[in-house]
Short mmCIF file of C-alpha atoms in Angstrom, two decimals:
data_model
loop_
_atom_site.label_atom_id
_atom_site.label_comp_id
_atom_site.label_asym_id
_atom_site.label_seq_id
_atom_site.Cartn_x
_atom_site.Cartn_y
_atom_site.Cartn_z
CA MET A 30 -54.35 -37.88 -19.95
CA GLN A 31 -50.80 -39.01 -20.63
CA THR A 32 -48.71 -42.37 -19.30
CA VAL A 33 -45.29 -42.17 -18.15
CA GLN A 34 -43.54 -43.80 -20.68
CA ARG A 35 -45.19 -40.81 -23.45
CA ALA A 36 -44.22 -37.88 -20.56
CA GLU A 37 -41.46 -36.08 -21.12
CA PRO A 38 -39.64 -33.91 -18.13
CA GLN A 39 -39.19 -29.90 -18.85
CA ASN A 40 -37.35 -28.55 -21.50
CA PHE A 41 -35.42 -25.80 -20.45
CA GLU A 42 -34.66 -24.08 -23.72
CA ARG A 43 -36.70 -21.51 -22.41
CA VAL A 44 -37.11 -21.72 -18.72
CA LEU A 45 -36.13 -17.84 -17.86
CA THR A 46 -37.38 -18.26 -14.13
CA SER A 47 -37.06 -20.80 -12.31
CA MET A 48 -34.28 -21.27 -9.54
CA CYS A 49 -33.94 -24.59 -10.51
CA THR A 50 -31.56 -25.67 -13.41
CA GLU A 51 -30.55 -28.62 -15.13
CA PRO A 52 -28.58 -31.41 -12.80
CA HIS A 53 -24.81 -31.64 -13.54
CA PRO A 54 -24.49 -35.10 -15.72
CA LYS A 55 -22.36 -36.61 -12.61
CA ALA A 56 -24.83 -35.22 -10.11
CA ARG A 57 -27.34 -37.02 -11.57
CA LYS A 58 -25.67 -40.57 -11.84
CA ALA A 59 -24.51 -40.23 -8.65
CA ALA A 60 -28.45 -39.54 -7.43
CA GLU A 61 -29.68 -42.75 -10.13
CA ARG A 62 -27.54 -44.48 -8.16
CA PHE A 63 -28.74 -43.66 -4.13
CA LEU A 64 -32.09 -43.19 -4.66
CA ALA A 65 -33.12 -46.49 -2.98
CA THR A 66 -31.37 -45.27 0.36
CA ASN A 67 -31.91 -43.65 3.23
CA PRO A 68 -29.90 -40.56 5.41
CA GLY A 69 -32.65 -40.76 7.33
CA ASP A 70 -31.71 -44.05 9.05
CA PRO A 71 -28.15 -43.43 8.97
CA GLY A 72 -27.18 -46.57 11.42
CA THR A 73 -28.72 -49.19 8.11
CA TYR A 74 -27.56 -46.67 5.43
CA GLN A 75 -24.01 -45.55 6.64
CA THR A 76 -22.57 -44.36 3.22
CA VAL A 77 -25.32 -41.67 2.65
CA ALA A 78 -25.09 -40.74 6.05
CA GLU A 79 -21.09 -40.52 5.24
CA LEU A 80 -21.67 -38.70 2.34
CA GLU A 81 -24.31 -36.46 3.85
CA ALA A 82 -21.72 -35.59 6.55
CA GLN A 83 -19.34 -35.32 3.53
CA ALA A 84 -21.64 -32.15 1.79
CA VAL A 85 -22.38 -30.35 5.27
CA ASP A 86 -18.47 -29.88 5.35
CA MET A 87 -18.73 -28.68 1.56
CA LEU A 88 -21.20 -26.51 2.42
CA GLY A 89 -20.07 -24.81 4.90
CA GLU A 90 -16.84 -24.64 3.30
CA ILE A 91 -18.96 -22.67 1.06
CA ALA A 92 -20.38 -20.57 3.87
CA GLY A 93 -17.34 -19.86 5.64
CA LEU A 94 -17.72 -22.10 8.92
CA ALA A 95 -14.74 -24.37 9.60
CA GLU A 96 -16.83 -27.36 11.71
CA PRO A 97 -20.15 -26.94 10.71
CA SER A 98 -23.33 -28.69 12.17
CA GLY A 99 -26.62 -29.50 9.77
CA TYR A 100 -28.64 -31.53 7.10
CA ILE A 101 -29.61 -31.90 2.99
CA THR A 102 -32.93 -30.84 3.24
CA SER A 103 -35.93 -30.93 0.75
CA GLY A 104 -34.75 -27.89 0.05
CA GLY A 105 -34.94 -23.97 1.21
CA THR A 106 -38.45 -24.67 2.12
CA GLU A 107 -37.48 -26.98 4.93
CA ALA A 108 -34.65 -25.39 6.06
CA ASN A 109 -36.13 -22.13 6.72
CA ILE A 110 -38.73 -23.54 8.67
CA GLN A 111 -36.48 -25.54 10.97
CA ALA A 112 -34.32 -22.38 11.19
CA VAL A 113 -37.32 -21.07 12.60
CA ARG A 114 -38.20 -24.06 15.10
CA ILE A 115 -34.94 -23.76 16.30
CA ALA A 116 -35.69 -19.84 17.02
CA ARG A 117 -38.79 -21.07 18.51
CA ASN A 118 -37.18 -23.92 20.76
CA HIS A 119 -33.86 -21.97 21.91
CA GLY A 120 -35.83 -18.86 22.67
CA ASP A 121 -37.38 -17.92 25.97
CA SER A 122 -41.09 -16.91 25.05
CA ASP A 123 -44.52 -18.02 25.22
CA ASN A 124 -45.46 -15.87 22.69
CA PRO A 125 -42.38 -15.98 20.12
CA ASN A 126 -41.50 -13.44 17.62
CA VAL A 127 -39.29 -13.81 14.27
CA VAL A 128 -38.37 -11.00 12.75
CA ALA A 129 -37.90 -10.83 8.87
CA PRO A 130 -37.97 -7.49 6.47
CA GLU A 131 -40.77 -8.21 4.01
CA SER A 132 -38.19 -9.79 0.98
CA VAL A 133 -38.33 -12.83 3.00
CA HIS A 134 -39.52 -15.53 0.93
CA PHE A 135 -42.68 -17.60 1.95
CA SER A 136 -41.57 -20.09 3.80
CA PHE A 137 -41.29 -17.90 6.42
CA ARG A 138 -45.21 -17.59 6.38
CA LYS A 139 -45.76 -21.15 5.81
CA ALA A 140 -43.28 -21.86 8.93
CA ALA A 141 -45.43 -18.77 11.48
CA GLU A 142 -48.47 -21.16 10.41
CA LEU A 143 -46.98 -24.04 11.89
CA LEU A 144 -45.19 -23.48 14.34
CA ASP A 145 -47.39 -20.87 15.74
CA VAL A 146 -44.84 -18.01 15.96
CA GLU A 147 -45.87 -14.97 15.10
CA LEU A 148 -43.87 -13.46 11.45
CA ARG A 149 -43.09 -9.73 11.45
CA THR A 150 -41.65 -8.11 8.56
CA ALA A 151 -40.56 -5.00 8.38
CA PRO A 152 -40.68 -2.61 5.16
CA THR A 153 -37.18 -2.10 2.84
CA THR A 154 -35.20 0.29 1.19
CA ASN A 155 -34.78 -0.03 -2.63
CA HIS A 156 -35.68 -3.90 -1.50
CA ARG A 157 -33.47 -4.68 1.08
CA ALA A 158 -33.63 -5.14 4.42
CA ASP A 159 -34.33 -1.92 6.62
CA LEU A 160 -32.50 -1.62 10.24
CA ASP A 161 -34.47 0.72 11.14
CA ALA A 162 -37.89 -0.20 10.81
CA MET A 163 -36.71 -4.19 11.67
CA ASN A 164 -35.72 -2.90 15.68
CA GLU A 165 -38.75 -1.20 15.72
CA LEU A 166 -40.09 -4.56 15.69
CA ALA A 167 -38.08 -6.17 18.25
CA ASP A 168 -39.03 -6.68 21.09
CA GLU A 169 -38.21 -9.33 24.01
CA ASP A 170 -40.22 -11.92 22.97
CA THR A 171 -38.70 -11.77 19.65
CA VAL A 172 -36.35 -14.93 19.14
CA GLY A 173 -35.50 -14.98 15.73
CA MET A 174 -33.76 -11.84 13.22
CA VAL A 175 -33.96 -13.21 9.30
CA GLY A 176 -31.81 -11.47 6.61
CA VAL A 177 -31.96 -12.76 3.16
CA ALA A 178 -28.59 -13.19 1.24
CA GLY A 179 -29.71 -13.32 -2.84
CA SER A 180 -33.98 -12.71 -3.02
CA THR A 181 -35.58 -14.84 -4.86
CA GLU A 182 -37.71 -11.55 -6.52
CA TYR A 183 -34.99 -8.99 -7.31
CA GLY A 184 -32.16 -10.40 -5.89
CA THR A 185 -30.68 -8.35 -3.34
CA VAL A 186 -28.30 -9.09 -0.14
CA ASP A 187 -29.39 -7.62 2.77
CA PRO A 188 -26.88 -6.42 5.58
CA ILE A 189 -26.42 -9.42 6.83
CA PRO A 190 -23.07 -7.90 9.93
CA ALA A 191 -25.92 -5.28 11.01
CA ILE A 192 -28.47 -7.67 11.33
CA ALA A 193 -26.29 -10.27 13.46
CA GLU A 194 -25.65 -7.54 15.13
CA LEU A 195 -29.68 -6.16 16.62
CA ALA A 196 -30.19 -10.13 16.94
CA GLU A 197 -27.37 -10.59 19.37
CA ASP A 198 -28.09 -8.08 21.43
CA ILE A 199 -31.62 -8.86 22.35
CA GLY A 200 -30.21 -12.37 22.52
CA ALA A 201 -32.21 -13.87 19.30
CA VAL A 202 -30.74 -16.22 16.94
CA CYS A 203 -30.06 -15.06 13.51
CA HIS A 204 -30.53 -17.21 10.74
CA VAL A 205 -29.74 -15.89 7.25
CA ASP A 206 -31.31 -17.20 3.83
CA ALA A 207 -29.32 -17.84 1.46
CA ALA A 208 -31.26 -20.78 -0.87
CA TRP A 209 -30.94 -19.45 -4.40
CA GLY A 210 -27.56 -16.89 -3.48
CA GLY A 211 -24.73 -19.16 -1.95
CA PHE A 212 -23.72 -20.43 -4.19
CA TYR A 213 -23.15 -17.39 -6.43
CA LEU A 214 -22.58 -14.98 -3.69
CA PRO A 215 -18.65 -16.44 -2.35
CA PHE A 216 -17.48 -14.32 -6.15
CA ALA A 217 -19.32 -11.41 -5.65
CA ASP A 218 -18.01 -8.22 -2.44
CA TYR A 219 -20.64 -8.93 -0.33
CA ASP A 220 -20.88 -9.87 3.52
CA TRP A 221 -23.37 -12.80 3.82
CA ASN A 222 -22.01 -16.01 5.49
CA PHE A 223 -20.32 -16.91 8.58
CA GLU A 224 -17.25 -15.45 8.60
CA HIS A 225 -18.58 -12.17 8.54
CA ALA A 226 -21.09 -12.17 11.15
CA ALA A 227 -22.04 -14.11 13.93
CA ILE A 228 -24.81 -15.45 12.26
CA ASP A 229 -26.09 -18.92 14.20
CA THR A 230 -28.01 -20.85 11.13
CA LEU A 231 -27.98 -20.10 7.35
CA THR A 232 -30.04 -21.83 3.96
CA ILE A 233 -28.29 -22.89 1.43
CA ASP A 234 -29.54 -24.96 -1.49
CA PRO A 235 -26.88 -27.44 -4.20
CA HIS A 236 -29.60 -27.90 -5.96
CA LYS A 237 -30.61 -24.38 -6.83
CA GLY A 238 -26.99 -22.62 -8.57
CA GLY A 239 -25.08 -25.88 -7.18
CA GLN A 240 -26.14 -27.71 -9.79
CA ALA A 241 -27.70 -31.25 -7.95
CA ALA A 242 -30.40 -32.44 -8.03
CA VAL A 243 -34.09 -31.86 -6.89
CA PRO A 244 -34.91 -32.45 -3.61
CA ALA A 245 -31.40 -30.89 -2.34
CA GLY A 246 -31.47 -28.49 0.09
CA GLY A 247 -29.47 -27.49 2.90
CA LEU A 248 -29.65 -26.01 6.59
CA LEU A 249 -26.21 -25.08 8.80
CA ALA A 250 -25.75 -24.15 12.16
CA ARG A 251 -22.99 -22.91 13.90
CA SER A 252 -22.97 -25.19 16.34
CA GLN A 253 -24.49 -28.84 16.99
CA GLU A 254 -26.58 -27.35 20.25
CA LEU A 255 -28.92 -25.56 17.98
CA PHE A 256 -30.16 -28.47 16.59
CA ASP A 257 -30.30 -30.58 20.25
CA ASP A 258 -33.75 -28.48 20.11
CA LEU A 259 -34.94 -30.70 17.50
CA ALA A 260 -34.01 -33.93 18.61
CA ILE A 261 -36.67 -36.78 18.31
CA ASP A 262 -36.59 -40.09 19.89
CA THR A 263 -36.14 -42.87 16.87
CA PRO A 264 -36.73 -46.22 18.92
CA TYR A 265 -37.40 -48.37 16.23
CA LEU A 266 -34.33 -47.16 14.29
CA GLU A 267 -30.41 -48.30 14.62
CA SER A 268 -30.26 -44.86 15.64
CA THR A 269 -31.43 -43.25 18.59
CA SER A 270 -32.56 -39.75 17.45
CA GLN A 271 -33.48 -37.28 14.74
CA ILE A 272 -33.08 -33.51 14.03
CA THR A 273 -34.45 -33.45 10.98
CA LEU A 274 -38.33 -32.47 9.44
CA THR A 275 -39.27 -34.48 6.82
CA GLY A 276 -37.22 -37.94 8.11
CA THR A 277 -36.88 -40.61 5.45
CA ARG A 278 -35.23 -38.60 2.57
CA SER A 279 -33.63 -39.93 -0.37
CA GLY A 280 -30.05 -40.42 -0.77
CA ALA A 281 -30.09 -38.85 -4.58
CA GLY A 282 -30.50 -35.61 -3.48
CA VAL A 283 -27.67 -36.17 -0.39
CA ALA A 284 -25.54 -37.98 -3.32
CA SER A 285 -26.02 -35.40 -6.29
CA ALA A 286 -24.95 -32.62 -3.70
CA VAL A 287 -21.60 -34.13 -3.16
CA ALA A 288 -21.17 -34.73 -6.98
CA ALA A 289 -22.02 -31.74 -7.57
CA MET A 290 -19.55 -29.45 -5.09
CA GLU A 291 -16.86 -32.26 -5.85
CA THR A 292 -16.70 -31.84 -9.76
CA LEU A 293 -17.53 -27.47 -9.78
CA TRP A 294 -16.12 -26.01 -6.26
CA PRO A 295 -14.85 -23.70 -6.51
CA GLY A 296 -13.49 -22.86 -10.10
CA GLY A 297 -16.67 -24.30 -12.01
CA TYR A 298 -18.89 -21.96 -9.49
CA ARG A 299 -17.20 -18.95 -10.55
CA GLU A 300 -17.12 -19.63 -14.63
CA GLN A 301 -20.55 -19.91 -13.78
CA TYR A 302 -21.61 -17.05 -11.71
CA GLU A 303 -19.06 -15.21 -14.52
CA ARG A 304 -20.68 -16.40 -17.14
CA ALA A 305 -24.52 -15.56 -15.11
CA MET A 306 -23.59 -12.12 -14.15
CA ASP A 307 -22.71 -11.29 -18.11
CA ASN A 308 -25.89 -12.52 -19.08
CA ALA A 309 -27.79 -10.89 -16.89
CA GLU A 310 -26.26 -7.46 -17.15
CA TRP A 311 -26.75 -8.11 -20.56
CA LEU A 312 -29.95 -8.68 -20.27
CA ALA A 313 -30.48 -5.57 -18.23
CA ASP A 314 -29.11 -3.62 -20.59
CA ALA A 315 -30.79 -4.29 -23.46
CA LEU A 316 -34.38 -3.69 -21.69
CA ALA A 317 -33.25 -1.02 -20.65
CA ASP A 318 -32.54 0.13 -24.34
CA ARG A 319 -35.67 -0.38 -24.93
CA GLY A 320 -36.94 1.79 -22.52
CA HIS A 321 -37.94 -0.51 -19.91
CA GLU A 322 -37.02 0.64 -15.87
CA VAL A 323 -34.84 -2.53 -15.10
CA PHE A 324 -33.49 -3.41 -11.31
CA GLY A 325 -31.10 -5.06 -11.39
CA PRO A 326 -28.81 -7.48 -11.82
CA GLU A 327 -26.90 -7.72 -8.17
CA LEU A 328 -26.61 -11.62 -8.50
CA PRO A 329 -28.05 -12.88 -11.40
CA LEU A 330 -31.10 -12.06 -11.52
CA VAL A 331 -33.00 -9.13 -13.32
CA THR A 332 -36.58 -7.23 -13.06
CA ALA A 333 -37.76 -4.86 -15.95
CA ASP A 334 -41.36 -3.24 -16.09
CA LEU A 335 -43.13 -5.24 -18.73
CA SER A 336 -46.68 -4.90 -17.92
CA VAL A 337 -49.25 -7.61 -17.44
CA PRO A 338 -50.31 -8.61 -21.54
CA MET A 339 -46.74 -8.96 -22.24
CA THR A 340 -46.29 -11.40 -20.13
CA ASP A 341 -48.84 -13.26 -20.94
CA GLU A 342 -47.36 -13.71 -24.47
CA LEU A 343 -44.16 -14.44 -24.20
CA ARG A 344 -45.70 -17.45 -22.11
CA ASP A 345 -48.36 -17.97 -25.02
CA ARG A 346 -44.73 -18.33 -27.33
CA GLY A 347 -43.28 -20.72 -24.85
CA TRP A 348 -41.40 -18.53 -22.73
CA ARG A 349 -41.42 -19.47 -18.57
CA VAL A 350 -41.62 -15.97 -17.02
CA SER A 351 -43.24 -14.66 -13.80
CA LYS A 352 -44.16 -11.62 -12.11
CA THR A 353 -42.85 -9.90 -8.59
CA GLY A 354 -45.33 -9.23 -6.17
CA ALA A 355 -45.49 -5.92 -7.62
CA GLY A 356 -46.06 -6.81 -10.63
CA GLU A 357 -42.55 -6.48 -12.76
CA MET A 358 -41.43 -9.88 -15.41
CA ARG A 359 -38.48 -11.55 -13.95
CA ILE A 360 -35.50 -13.20 -15.08
CA VAL A 361 -32.97 -15.63 -13.45
CA CYS A 362 -29.62 -15.86 -15.01
CA MET A 363 -29.50 -19.79 -14.33
CA PRO A 364 -26.71 -22.53 -15.38
CA HIS A 365 -29.09 -23.78 -18.34
CA VAL A 366 -29.66 -19.63 -19.28
CA THR A 367 -27.41 -19.06 -22.64
CA ARG A 368 -26.94 -15.76 -24.27
CA SER A 369 -28.48 -17.29 -27.53
CA MET A 370 -30.96 -17.67 -24.83
CA LEU A 371 -31.95 -14.34 -23.95
CA ARG A 372 -30.88 -12.89 -27.53
CA SER A 373 -34.11 -14.67 -29.04
CA PHE A 374 -36.12 -14.14 -26.12
CA VAL A 375 -35.55 -9.75 -26.61
CA ALA A 376 -36.27 -10.79 -30.55
CA ASP A 377 -39.62 -11.73 -29.10
CA LEU A 378 -39.91 -8.90 -27.44
CA ASP A 379 -39.84 -6.92 -29.47
CA TRP A 380 -41.36 -7.98 -32.13
CA TYR A 381 -44.19 -7.68 -29.79
#
């Protein structure tokens, strides 16, 4: 067993599958400065509480919401669990269910189990939500409808305005999971945010495309009233109530999210998106030229029908790659992924 003094953190030189990346240098410094602060106790840690309010405002600007409510979560899983909790508590059913496309993130299965909510997943068409299939699953006990804006397996964007209309028709909360896609979508031609549709809550993670330090997720809501049902009394703290799930949280994520967004929004993120899309398109062409069936990129994510043994051999050569549920290899062109990395990857692929 190696000691922490000898251990080295993950090197990103061959990481092609992670949706996290190296934090921006300013985000790293901010995280170190605020490690010992706790935004879960805003009465005591007032500076980081003010930074969290700033982070929420900036996330709202990115997601098209002028007066957002929300907070910095540990990541997309916590945000999605909280969104299901909001839907359950806001609804009026003894047997609540949430309807989502089968492409929904696995965190919703966790949420359903934890919160005693039935998760109903509808078949997709070309990896996107099928509105008719979702509508068929909805009934008087449906408290939430979920759309995905940048799916983790294929990078697809669901028809968010239409899903929001379905939710509105039955009086359900509409949630959008843009945990990964949220920092790319402002520069792409999709309808996905609060400006585009009558959605209620949205997940967006600064520690993914936003280049903040882990952990720094985000949950936004159109109205503070949606959080009211989550409020828990906190009698021993200076603040009187709390809406978060985790309670004590590190201020590192909050501070790094603000530092990253102050530095990169909007021009830096636009450049990042354009570079990532160029790389993803180059890779898709390179794989297609070699006879592989390729899906994408719609956002900077490519899947290809490489065999499982080949995927394992690439891992043996140090490449960090993963597979979709259907067995395709998936590659995510995060900010640390360069054209040089992709050329080396394709060269190793050719070797096999």
